[in-house]
PDB file of N, CA and C in Angstrom:
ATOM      1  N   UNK A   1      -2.735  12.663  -0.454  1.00 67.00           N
ATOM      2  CA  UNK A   1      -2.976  14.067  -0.367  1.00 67.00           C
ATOM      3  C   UNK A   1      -3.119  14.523   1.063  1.00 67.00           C
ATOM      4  N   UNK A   2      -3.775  13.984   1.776  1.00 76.00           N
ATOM      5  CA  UNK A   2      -3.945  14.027   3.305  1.00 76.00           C
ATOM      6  C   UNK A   2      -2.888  14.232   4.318  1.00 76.00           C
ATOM      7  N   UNK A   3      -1.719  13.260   4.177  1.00 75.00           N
ATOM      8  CA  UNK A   3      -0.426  13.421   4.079  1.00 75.00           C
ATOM      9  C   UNK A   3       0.311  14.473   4.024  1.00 75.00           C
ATOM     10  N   UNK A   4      -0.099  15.116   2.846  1.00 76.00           N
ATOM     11  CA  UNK A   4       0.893  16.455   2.532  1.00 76.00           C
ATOM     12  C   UNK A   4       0.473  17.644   3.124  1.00 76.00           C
ATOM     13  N   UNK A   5      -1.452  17.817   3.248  1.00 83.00           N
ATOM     14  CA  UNK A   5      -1.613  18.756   3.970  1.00 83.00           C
ATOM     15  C   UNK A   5      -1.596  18.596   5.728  1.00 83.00           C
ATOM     16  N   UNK A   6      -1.599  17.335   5.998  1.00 84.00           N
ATOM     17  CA  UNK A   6      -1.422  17.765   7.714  1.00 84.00           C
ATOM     18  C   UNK A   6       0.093  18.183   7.714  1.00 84.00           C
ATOM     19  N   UNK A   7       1.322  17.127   7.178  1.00 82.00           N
ATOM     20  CA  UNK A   7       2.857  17.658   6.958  1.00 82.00           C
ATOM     21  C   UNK A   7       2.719  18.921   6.991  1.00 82.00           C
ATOM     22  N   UNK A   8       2.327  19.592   5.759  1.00 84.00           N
ATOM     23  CA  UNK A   8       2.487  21.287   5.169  1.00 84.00           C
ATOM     24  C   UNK A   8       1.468  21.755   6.763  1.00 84.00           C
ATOM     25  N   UNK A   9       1.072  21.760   7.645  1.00 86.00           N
ATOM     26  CA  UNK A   9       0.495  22.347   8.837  1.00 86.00           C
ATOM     27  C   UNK A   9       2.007  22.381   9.738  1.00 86.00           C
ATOM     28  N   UNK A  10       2.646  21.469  10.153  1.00 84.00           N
ATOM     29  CA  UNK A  10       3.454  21.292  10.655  1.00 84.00           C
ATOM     30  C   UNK A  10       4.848  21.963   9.939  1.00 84.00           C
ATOM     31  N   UNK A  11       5.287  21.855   8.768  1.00 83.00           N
ATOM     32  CA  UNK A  11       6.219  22.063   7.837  1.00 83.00           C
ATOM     33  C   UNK A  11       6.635  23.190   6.972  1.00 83.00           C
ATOM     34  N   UNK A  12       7.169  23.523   6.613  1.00 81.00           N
ATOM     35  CA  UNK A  12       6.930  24.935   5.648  1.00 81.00           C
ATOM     36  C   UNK A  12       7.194  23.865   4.021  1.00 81.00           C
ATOM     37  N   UNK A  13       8.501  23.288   4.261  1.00 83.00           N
ATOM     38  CA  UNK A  13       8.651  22.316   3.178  1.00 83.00           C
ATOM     39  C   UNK A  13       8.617  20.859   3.381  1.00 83.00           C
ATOM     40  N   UNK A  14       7.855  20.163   2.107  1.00 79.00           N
ATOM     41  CA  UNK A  14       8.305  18.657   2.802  1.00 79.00           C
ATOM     42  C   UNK A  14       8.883  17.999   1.577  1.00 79.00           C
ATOM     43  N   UNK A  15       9.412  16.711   1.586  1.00 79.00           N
ATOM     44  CA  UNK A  15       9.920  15.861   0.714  1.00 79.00           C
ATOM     45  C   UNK A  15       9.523  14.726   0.205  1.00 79.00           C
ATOM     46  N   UNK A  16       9.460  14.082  -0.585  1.00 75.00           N
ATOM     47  CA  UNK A  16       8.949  12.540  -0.899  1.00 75.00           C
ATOM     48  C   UNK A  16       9.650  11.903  -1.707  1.00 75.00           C
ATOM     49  N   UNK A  17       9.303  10.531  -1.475  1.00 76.00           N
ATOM     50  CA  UNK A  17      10.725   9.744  -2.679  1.00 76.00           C
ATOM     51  C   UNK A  17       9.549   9.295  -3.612  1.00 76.00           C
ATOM     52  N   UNK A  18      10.009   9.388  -4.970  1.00 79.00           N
ATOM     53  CA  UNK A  18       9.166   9.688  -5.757  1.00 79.00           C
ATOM     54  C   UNK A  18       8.935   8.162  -6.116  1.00 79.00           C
ATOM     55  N   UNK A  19       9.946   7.452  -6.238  1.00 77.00           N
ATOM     56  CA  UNK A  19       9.990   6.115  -6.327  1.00 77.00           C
ATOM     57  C   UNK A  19       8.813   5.087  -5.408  1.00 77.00           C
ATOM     58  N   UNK A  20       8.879   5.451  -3.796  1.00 78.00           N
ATOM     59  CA  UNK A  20       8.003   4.478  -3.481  1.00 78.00           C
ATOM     60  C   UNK A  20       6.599   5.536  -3.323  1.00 78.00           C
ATOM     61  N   UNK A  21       6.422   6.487  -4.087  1.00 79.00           N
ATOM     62  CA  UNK A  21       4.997   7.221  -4.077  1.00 79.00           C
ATOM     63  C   UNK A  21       4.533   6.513  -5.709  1.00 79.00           C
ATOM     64  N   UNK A  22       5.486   6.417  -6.605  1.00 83.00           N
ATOM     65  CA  UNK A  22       5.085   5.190  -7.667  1.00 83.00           C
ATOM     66  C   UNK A  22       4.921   4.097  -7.543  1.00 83.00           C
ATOM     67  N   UNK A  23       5.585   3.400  -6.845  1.00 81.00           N
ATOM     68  CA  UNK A  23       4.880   2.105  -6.282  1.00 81.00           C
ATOM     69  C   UNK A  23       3.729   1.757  -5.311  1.00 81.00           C
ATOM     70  N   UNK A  24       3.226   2.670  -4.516  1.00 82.00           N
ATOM     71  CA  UNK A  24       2.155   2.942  -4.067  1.00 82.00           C
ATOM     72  C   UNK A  24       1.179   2.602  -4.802  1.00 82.00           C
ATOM     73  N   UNK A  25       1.323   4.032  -5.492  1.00 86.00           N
ATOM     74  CA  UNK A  25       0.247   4.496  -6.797  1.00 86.00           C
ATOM     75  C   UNK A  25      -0.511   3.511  -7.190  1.00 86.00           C
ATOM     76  N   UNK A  26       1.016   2.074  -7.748  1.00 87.00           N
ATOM     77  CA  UNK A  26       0.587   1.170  -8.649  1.00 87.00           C
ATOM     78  C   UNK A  26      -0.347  -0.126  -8.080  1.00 87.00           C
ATOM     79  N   UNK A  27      -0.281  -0.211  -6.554  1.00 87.00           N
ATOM     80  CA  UNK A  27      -0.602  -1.218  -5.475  1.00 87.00           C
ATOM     81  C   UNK A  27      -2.086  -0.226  -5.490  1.00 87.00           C
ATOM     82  N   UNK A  28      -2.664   0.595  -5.154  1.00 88.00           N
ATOM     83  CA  UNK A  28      -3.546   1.511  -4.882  1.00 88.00           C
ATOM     84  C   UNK A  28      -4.398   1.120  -6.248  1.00 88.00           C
ATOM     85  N   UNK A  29      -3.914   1.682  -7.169  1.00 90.00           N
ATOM     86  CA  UNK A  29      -5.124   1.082  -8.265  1.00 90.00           C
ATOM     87  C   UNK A  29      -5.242  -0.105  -8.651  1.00 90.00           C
ATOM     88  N   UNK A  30      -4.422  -1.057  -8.469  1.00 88.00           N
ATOM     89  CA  UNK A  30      -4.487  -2.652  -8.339  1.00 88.00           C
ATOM     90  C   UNK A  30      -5.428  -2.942  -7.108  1.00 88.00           C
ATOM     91  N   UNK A  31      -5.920  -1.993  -6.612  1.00 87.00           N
ATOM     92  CA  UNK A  31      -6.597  -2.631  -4.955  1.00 87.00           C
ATOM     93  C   UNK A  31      -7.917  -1.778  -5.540  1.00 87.00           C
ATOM     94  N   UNK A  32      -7.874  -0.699  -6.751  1.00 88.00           N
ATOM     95  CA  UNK A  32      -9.346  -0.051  -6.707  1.00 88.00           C
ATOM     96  C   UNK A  32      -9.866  -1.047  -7.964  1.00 88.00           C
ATOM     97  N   UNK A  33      -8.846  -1.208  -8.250  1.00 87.00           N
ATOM     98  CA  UNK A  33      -9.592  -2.337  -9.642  1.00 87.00           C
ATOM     99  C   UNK A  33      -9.936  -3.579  -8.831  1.00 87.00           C
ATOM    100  N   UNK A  34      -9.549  -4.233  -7.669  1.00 85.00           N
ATOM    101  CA  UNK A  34      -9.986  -5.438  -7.456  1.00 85.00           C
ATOM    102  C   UNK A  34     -11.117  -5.008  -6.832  1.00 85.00           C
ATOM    103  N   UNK A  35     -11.342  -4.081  -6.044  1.00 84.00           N
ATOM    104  CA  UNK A  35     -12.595  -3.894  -5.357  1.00 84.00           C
ATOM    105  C   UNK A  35     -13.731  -3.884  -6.200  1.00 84.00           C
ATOM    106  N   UNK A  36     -13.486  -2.915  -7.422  1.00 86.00           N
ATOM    107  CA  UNK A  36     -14.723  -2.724  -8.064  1.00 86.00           C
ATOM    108  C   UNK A  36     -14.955  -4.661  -8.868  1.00 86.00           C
ATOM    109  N   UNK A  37     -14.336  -5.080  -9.195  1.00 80.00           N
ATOM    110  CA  UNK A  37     -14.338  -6.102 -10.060  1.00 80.00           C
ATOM    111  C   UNK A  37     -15.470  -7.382 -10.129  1.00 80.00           C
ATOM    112  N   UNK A  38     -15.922  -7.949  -8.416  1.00 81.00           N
ATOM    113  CA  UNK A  38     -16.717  -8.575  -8.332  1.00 81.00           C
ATOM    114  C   UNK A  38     -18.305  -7.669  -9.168  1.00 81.00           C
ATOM    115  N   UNK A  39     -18.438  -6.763  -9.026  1.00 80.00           N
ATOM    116  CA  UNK A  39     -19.794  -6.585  -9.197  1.00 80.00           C
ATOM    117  C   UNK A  39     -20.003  -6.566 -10.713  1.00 80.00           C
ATOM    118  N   UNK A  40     -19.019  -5.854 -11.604  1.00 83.00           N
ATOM    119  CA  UNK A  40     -19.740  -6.352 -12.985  1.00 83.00           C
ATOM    120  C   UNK A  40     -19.224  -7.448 -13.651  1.00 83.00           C
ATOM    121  N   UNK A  41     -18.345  -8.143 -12.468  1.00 79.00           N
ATOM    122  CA  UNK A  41     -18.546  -9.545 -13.089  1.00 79.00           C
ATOM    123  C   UNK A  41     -19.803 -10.392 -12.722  1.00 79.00           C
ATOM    124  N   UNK A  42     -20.530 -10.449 -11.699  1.00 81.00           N
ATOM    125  CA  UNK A  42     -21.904 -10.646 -11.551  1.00 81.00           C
ATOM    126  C   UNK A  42     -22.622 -10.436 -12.586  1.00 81.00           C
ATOM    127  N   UNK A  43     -22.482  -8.804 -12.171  1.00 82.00           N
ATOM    128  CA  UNK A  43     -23.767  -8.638 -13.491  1.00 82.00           C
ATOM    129  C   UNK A  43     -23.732  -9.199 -15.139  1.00 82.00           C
ATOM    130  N   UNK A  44     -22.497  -9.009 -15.469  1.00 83.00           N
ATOM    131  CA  UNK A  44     -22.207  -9.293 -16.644  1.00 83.00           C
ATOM    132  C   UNK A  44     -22.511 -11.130 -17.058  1.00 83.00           C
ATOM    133  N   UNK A  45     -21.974 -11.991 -15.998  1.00 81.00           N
ATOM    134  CA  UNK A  45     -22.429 -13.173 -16.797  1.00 81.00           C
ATOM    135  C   UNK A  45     -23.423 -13.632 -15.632  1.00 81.00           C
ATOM    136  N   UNK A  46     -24.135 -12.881 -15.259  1.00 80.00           N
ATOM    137  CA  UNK A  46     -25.213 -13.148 -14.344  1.00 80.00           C
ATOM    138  C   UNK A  46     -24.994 -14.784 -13.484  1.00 80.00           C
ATOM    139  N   UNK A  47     -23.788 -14.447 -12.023  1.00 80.00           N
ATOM    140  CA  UNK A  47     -23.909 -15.552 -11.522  1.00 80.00           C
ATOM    141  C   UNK A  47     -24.226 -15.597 -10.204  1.00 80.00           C
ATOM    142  N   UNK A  48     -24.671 -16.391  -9.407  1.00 79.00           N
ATOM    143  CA  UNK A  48     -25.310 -16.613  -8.089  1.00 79.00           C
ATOM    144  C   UNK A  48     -24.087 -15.890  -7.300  1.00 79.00           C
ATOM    145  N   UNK A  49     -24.682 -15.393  -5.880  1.00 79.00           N
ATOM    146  CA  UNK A  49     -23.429 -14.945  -5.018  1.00 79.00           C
ATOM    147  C   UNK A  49     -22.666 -15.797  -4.493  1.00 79.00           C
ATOM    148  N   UNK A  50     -22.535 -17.037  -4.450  1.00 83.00           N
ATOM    149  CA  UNK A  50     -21.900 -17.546  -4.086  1.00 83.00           C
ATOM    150  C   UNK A  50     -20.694 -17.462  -4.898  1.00 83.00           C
ATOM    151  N   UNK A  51     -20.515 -17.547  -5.986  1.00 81.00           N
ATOM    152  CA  UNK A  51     -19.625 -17.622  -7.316  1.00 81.00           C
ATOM    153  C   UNK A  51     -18.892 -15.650  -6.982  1.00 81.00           C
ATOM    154  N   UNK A  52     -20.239 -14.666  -6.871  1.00 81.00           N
ATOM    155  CA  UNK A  52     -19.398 -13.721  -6.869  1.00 81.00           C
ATOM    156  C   UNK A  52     -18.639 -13.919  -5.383  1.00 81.00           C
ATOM    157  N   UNK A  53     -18.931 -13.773  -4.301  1.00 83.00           N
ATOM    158  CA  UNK A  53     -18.107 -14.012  -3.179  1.00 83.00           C
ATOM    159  C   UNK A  53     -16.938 -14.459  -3.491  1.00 83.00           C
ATOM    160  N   UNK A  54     -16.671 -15.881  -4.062  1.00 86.00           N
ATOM    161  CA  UNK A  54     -15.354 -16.388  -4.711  1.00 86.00           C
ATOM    162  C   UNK A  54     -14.681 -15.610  -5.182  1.00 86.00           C
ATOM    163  N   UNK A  55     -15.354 -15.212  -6.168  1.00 82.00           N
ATOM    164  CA  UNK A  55     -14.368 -14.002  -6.922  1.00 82.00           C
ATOM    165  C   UNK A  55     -13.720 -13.020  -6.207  1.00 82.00           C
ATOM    166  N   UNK A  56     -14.683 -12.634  -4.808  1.00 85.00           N
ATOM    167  CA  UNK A  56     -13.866 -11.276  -4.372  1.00 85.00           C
ATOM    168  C   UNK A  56     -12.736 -12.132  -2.950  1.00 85.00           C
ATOM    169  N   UNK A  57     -12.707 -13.596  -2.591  1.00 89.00           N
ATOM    170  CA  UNK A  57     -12.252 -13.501  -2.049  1.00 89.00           C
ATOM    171  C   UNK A  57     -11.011 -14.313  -2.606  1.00 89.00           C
ATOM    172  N   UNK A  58     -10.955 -14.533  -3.979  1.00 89.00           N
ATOM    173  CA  UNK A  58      -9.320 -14.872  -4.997  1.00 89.00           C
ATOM    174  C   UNK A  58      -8.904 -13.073  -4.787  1.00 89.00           C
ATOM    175  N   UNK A  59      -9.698 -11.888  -5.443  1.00 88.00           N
ATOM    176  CA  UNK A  59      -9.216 -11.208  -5.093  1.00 88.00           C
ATOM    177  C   UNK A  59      -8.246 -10.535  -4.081  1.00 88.00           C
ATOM    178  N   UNK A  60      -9.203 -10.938  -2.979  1.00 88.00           N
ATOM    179  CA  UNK A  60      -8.378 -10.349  -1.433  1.00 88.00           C
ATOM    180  C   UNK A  60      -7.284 -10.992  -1.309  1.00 88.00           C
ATOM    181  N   UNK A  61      -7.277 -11.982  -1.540  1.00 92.00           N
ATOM    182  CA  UNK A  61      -5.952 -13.427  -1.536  1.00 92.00           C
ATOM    183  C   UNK A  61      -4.909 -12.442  -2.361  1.00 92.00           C
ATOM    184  N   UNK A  62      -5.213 -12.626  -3.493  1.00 90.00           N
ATOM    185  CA  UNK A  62      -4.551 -11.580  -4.883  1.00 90.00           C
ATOM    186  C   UNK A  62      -3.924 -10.385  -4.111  1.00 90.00           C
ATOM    187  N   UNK A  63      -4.611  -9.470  -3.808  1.00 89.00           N
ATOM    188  CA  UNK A  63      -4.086  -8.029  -2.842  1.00 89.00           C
ATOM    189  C   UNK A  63      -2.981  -8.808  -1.714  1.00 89.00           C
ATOM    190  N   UNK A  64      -3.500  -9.162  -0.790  1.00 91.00           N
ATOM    191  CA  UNK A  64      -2.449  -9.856   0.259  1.00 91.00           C
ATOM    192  C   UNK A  64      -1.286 -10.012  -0.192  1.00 91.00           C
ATOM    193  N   UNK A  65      -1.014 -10.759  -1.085  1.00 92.00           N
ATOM    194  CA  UNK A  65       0.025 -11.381  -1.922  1.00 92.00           C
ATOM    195  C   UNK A  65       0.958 -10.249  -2.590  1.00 92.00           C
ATOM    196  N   UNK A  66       0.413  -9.421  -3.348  1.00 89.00           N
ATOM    197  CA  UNK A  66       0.559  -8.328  -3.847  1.00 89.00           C
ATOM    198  C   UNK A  66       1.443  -7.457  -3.037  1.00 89.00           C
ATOM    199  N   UNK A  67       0.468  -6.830  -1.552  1.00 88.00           N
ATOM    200  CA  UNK A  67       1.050  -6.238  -0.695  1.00 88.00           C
ATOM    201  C   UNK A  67       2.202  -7.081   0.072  1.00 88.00           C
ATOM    202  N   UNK A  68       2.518  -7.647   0.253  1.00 90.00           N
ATOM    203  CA  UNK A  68       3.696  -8.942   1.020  1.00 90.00           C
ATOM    204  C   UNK A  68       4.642  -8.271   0.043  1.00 90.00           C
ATOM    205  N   UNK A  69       4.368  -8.607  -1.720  1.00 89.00           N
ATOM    206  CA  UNK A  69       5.609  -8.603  -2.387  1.00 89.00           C
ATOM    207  C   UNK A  69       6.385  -6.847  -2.382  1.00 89.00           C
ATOM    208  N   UNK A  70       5.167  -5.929  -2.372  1.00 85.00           N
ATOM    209  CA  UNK A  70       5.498  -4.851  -1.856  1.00 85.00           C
ATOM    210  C   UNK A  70       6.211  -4.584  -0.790  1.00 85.00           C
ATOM    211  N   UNK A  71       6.328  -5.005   0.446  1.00 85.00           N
ATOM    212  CA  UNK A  71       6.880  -4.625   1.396  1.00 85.00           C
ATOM    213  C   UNK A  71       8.309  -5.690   1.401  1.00 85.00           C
ATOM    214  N   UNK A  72       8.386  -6.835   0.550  1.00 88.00           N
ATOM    215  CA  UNK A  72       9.623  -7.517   0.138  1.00 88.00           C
ATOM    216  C   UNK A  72      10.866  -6.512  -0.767  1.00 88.00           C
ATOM    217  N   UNK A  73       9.742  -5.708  -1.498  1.00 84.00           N
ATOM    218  CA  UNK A  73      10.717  -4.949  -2.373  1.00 84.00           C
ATOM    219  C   UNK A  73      10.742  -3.714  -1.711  1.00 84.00           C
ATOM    220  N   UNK A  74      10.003  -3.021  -0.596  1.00 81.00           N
ATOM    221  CA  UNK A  74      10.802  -1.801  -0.614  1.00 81.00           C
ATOM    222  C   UNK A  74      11.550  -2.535   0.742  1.00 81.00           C
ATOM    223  N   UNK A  75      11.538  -3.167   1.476  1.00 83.00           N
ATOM    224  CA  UNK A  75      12.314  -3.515   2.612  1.00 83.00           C
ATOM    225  C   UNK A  75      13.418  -4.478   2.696  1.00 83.00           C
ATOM    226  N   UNK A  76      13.123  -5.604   1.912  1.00 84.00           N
ATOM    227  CA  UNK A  76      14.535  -5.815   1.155  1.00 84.00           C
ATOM    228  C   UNK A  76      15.480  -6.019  -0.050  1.00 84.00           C
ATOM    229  N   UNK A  77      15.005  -6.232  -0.979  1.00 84.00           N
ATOM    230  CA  UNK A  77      15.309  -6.255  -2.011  1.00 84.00           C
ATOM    231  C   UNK A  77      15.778  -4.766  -2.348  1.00 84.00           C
ATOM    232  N   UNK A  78      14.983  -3.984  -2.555  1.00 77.00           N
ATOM    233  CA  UNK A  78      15.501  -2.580  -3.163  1.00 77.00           C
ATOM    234  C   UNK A  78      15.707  -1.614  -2.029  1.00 77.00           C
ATOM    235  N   UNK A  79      15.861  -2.170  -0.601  1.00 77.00           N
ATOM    236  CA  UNK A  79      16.034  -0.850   0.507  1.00 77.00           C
ATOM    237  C   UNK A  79      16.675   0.279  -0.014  1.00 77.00           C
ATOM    238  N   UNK A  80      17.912   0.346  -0.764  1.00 78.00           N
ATOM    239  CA  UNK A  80      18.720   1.346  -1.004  1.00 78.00           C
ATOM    240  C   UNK A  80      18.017   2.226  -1.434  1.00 78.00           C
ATOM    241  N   UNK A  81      17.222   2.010  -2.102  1.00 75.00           N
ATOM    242  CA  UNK A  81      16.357   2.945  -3.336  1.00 75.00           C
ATOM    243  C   UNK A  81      15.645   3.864  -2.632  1.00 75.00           C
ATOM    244  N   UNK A  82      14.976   3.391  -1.753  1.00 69.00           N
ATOM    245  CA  UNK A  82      13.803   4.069  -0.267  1.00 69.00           C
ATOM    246  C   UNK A  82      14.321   4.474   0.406  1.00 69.00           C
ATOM    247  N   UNK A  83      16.154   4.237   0.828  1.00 73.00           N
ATOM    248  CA  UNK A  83      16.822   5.069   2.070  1.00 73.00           C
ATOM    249  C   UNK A  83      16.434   6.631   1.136  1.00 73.00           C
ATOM    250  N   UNK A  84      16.554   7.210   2.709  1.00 64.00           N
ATOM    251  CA  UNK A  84      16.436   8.608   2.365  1.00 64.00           C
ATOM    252  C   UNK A  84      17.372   9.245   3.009  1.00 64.00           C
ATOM    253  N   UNK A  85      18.545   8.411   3.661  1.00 58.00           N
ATOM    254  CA  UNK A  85      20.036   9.039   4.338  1.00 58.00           C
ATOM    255  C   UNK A  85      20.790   9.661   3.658  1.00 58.00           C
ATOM    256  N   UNK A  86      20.919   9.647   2.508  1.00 50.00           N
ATOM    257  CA  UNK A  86      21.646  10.444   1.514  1.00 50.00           C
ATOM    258  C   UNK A  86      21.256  11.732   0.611  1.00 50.00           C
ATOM    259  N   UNK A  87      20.193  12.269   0.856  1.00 51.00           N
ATOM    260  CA  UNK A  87      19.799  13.296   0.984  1.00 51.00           C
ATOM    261  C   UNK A  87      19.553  14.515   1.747  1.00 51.00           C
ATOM    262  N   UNK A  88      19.744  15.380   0.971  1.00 42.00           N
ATOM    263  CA  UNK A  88      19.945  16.832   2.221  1.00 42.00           C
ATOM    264  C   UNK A  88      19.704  17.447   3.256  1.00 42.00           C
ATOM    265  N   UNK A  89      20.104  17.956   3.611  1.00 42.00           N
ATOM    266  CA  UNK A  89      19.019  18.865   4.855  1.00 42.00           C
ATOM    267  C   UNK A  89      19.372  18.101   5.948  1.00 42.00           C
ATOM    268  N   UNK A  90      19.493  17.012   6.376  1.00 45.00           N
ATOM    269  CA  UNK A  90      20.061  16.197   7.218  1.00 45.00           C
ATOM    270  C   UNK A  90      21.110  16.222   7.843  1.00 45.00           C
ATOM    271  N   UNK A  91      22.079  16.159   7.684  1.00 47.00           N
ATOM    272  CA  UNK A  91      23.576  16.916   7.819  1.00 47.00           C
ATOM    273  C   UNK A  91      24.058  15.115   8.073  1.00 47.00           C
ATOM    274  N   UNK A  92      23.903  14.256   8.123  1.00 50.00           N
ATOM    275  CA  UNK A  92      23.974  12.832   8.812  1.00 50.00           C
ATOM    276  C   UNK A  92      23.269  12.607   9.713  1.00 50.00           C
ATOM    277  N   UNK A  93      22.495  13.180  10.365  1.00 57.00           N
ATOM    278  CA  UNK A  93      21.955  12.742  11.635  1.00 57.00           C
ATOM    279  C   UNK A  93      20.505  11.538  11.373  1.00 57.00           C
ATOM    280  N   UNK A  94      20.825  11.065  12.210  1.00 59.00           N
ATOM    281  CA  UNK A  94      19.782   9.869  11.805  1.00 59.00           C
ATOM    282  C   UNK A  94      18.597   9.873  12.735  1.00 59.00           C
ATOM    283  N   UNK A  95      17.418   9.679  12.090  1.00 61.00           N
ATOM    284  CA  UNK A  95      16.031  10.080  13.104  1.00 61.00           C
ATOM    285  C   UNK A  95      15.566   9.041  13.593  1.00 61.00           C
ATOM    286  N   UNK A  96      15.232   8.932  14.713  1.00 65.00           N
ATOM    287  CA  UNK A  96      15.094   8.287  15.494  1.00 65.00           C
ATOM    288  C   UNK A  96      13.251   7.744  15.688  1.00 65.00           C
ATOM    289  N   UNK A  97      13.070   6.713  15.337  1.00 63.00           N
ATOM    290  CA  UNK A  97      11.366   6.120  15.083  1.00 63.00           C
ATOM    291  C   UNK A  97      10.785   6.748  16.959  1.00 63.00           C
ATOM    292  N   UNK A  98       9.362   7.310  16.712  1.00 76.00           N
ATOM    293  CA  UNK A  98       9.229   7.976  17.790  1.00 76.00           C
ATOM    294  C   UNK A  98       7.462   6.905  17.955  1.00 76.00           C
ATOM    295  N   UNK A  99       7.293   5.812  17.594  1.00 74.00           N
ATOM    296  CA  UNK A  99       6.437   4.825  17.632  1.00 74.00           C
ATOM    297  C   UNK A  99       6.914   3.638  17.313  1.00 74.00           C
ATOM    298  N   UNK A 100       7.096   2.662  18.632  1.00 79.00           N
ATOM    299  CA  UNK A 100       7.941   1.534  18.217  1.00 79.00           C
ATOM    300  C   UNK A 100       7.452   0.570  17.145  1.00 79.00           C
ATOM    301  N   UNK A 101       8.108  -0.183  17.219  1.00 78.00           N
ATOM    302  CA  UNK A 101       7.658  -1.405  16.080  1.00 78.00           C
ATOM    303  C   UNK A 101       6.370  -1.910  16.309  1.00 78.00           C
ATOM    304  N   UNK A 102       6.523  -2.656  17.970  1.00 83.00           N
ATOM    305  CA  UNK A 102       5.065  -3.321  18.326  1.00 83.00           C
ATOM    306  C   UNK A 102       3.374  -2.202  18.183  1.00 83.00           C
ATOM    307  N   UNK A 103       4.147  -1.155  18.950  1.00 83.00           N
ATOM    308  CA  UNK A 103       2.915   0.102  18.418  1.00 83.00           C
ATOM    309  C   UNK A 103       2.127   0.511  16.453  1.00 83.00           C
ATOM    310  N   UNK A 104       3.637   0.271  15.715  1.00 78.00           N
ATOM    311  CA  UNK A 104       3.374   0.718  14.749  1.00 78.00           C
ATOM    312  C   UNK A 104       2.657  -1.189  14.145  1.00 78.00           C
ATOM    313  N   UNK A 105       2.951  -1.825  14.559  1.00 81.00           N
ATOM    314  CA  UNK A 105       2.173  -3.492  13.834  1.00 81.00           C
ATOM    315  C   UNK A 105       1.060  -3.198  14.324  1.00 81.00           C
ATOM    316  N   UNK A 106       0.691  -2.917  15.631  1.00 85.00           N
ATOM    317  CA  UNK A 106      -0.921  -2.926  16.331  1.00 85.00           C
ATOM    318  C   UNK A 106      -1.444  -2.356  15.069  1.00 85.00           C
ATOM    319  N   UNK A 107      -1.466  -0.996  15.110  1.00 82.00           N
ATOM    320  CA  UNK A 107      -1.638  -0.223  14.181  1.00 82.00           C
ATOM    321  C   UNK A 107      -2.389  -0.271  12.673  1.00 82.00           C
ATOM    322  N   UNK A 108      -1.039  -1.048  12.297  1.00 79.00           N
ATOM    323  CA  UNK A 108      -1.286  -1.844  11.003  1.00 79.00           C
ATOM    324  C   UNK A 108      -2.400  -2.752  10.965  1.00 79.00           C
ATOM    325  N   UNK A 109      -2.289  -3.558  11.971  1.00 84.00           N
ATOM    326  CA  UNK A 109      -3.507  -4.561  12.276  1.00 84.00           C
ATOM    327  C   UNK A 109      -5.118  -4.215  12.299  1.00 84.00           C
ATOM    328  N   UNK A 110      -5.286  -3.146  13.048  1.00 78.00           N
ATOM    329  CA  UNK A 110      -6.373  -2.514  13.288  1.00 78.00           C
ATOM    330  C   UNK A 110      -6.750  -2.049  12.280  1.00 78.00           C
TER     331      UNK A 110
END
């Protein structure tokens, strides 16, 4: 949502591929369900923290993994699907990344 309103400040119209805003979606609540998950599994079969810790860190392992296969499928496996060159308004011109790679990994990292 954040997204759309700084865009719409800048934009009058904007666009989205609906496809990787569904795959998002689906990574996003796979990451709110793992977060919440350690705690009423604690409570529920009442086990020492050490046991819950475990649990949340198969989780994080779980997400990692998750996200990797995400960025396998929109970057190579299904690129075509995520290009957005064949759509309008564009005329062909191709845009040019205005934050390089190494800038945009820092980034990521942080």
């Amino acid at each position: 949502g954040g997204c759309f309103f700084f865009g719409g400040l800048k934009y009058k119209e904007q666009k989205f591929n609906a496809t990787a805003a569904t795959a998002n979606m689906g990574l996003l609540a796979l990451s709110g369900i793992a977060l919440v998950l350690p705690t009423p599994f604690a409570s529920y079969y009442e086990v020492h923290d050490e046991h819950v810790l475990l649990v949340s860190r198969v989780a994080a392992l779980f997400l990692i993994f998750m996200y990797v296969q995400l960025l396998v499928f929109q970057l190579k496996t299904h690129a075509d699907i995520f290009d957005d060159s064949g759509e309008g308004g564009g005329g062909g011109e191709t845009e040019l990344a205005v934050l390089p790679f190494w800038g945009a990994l820092a980034g990521l990292l942080v």
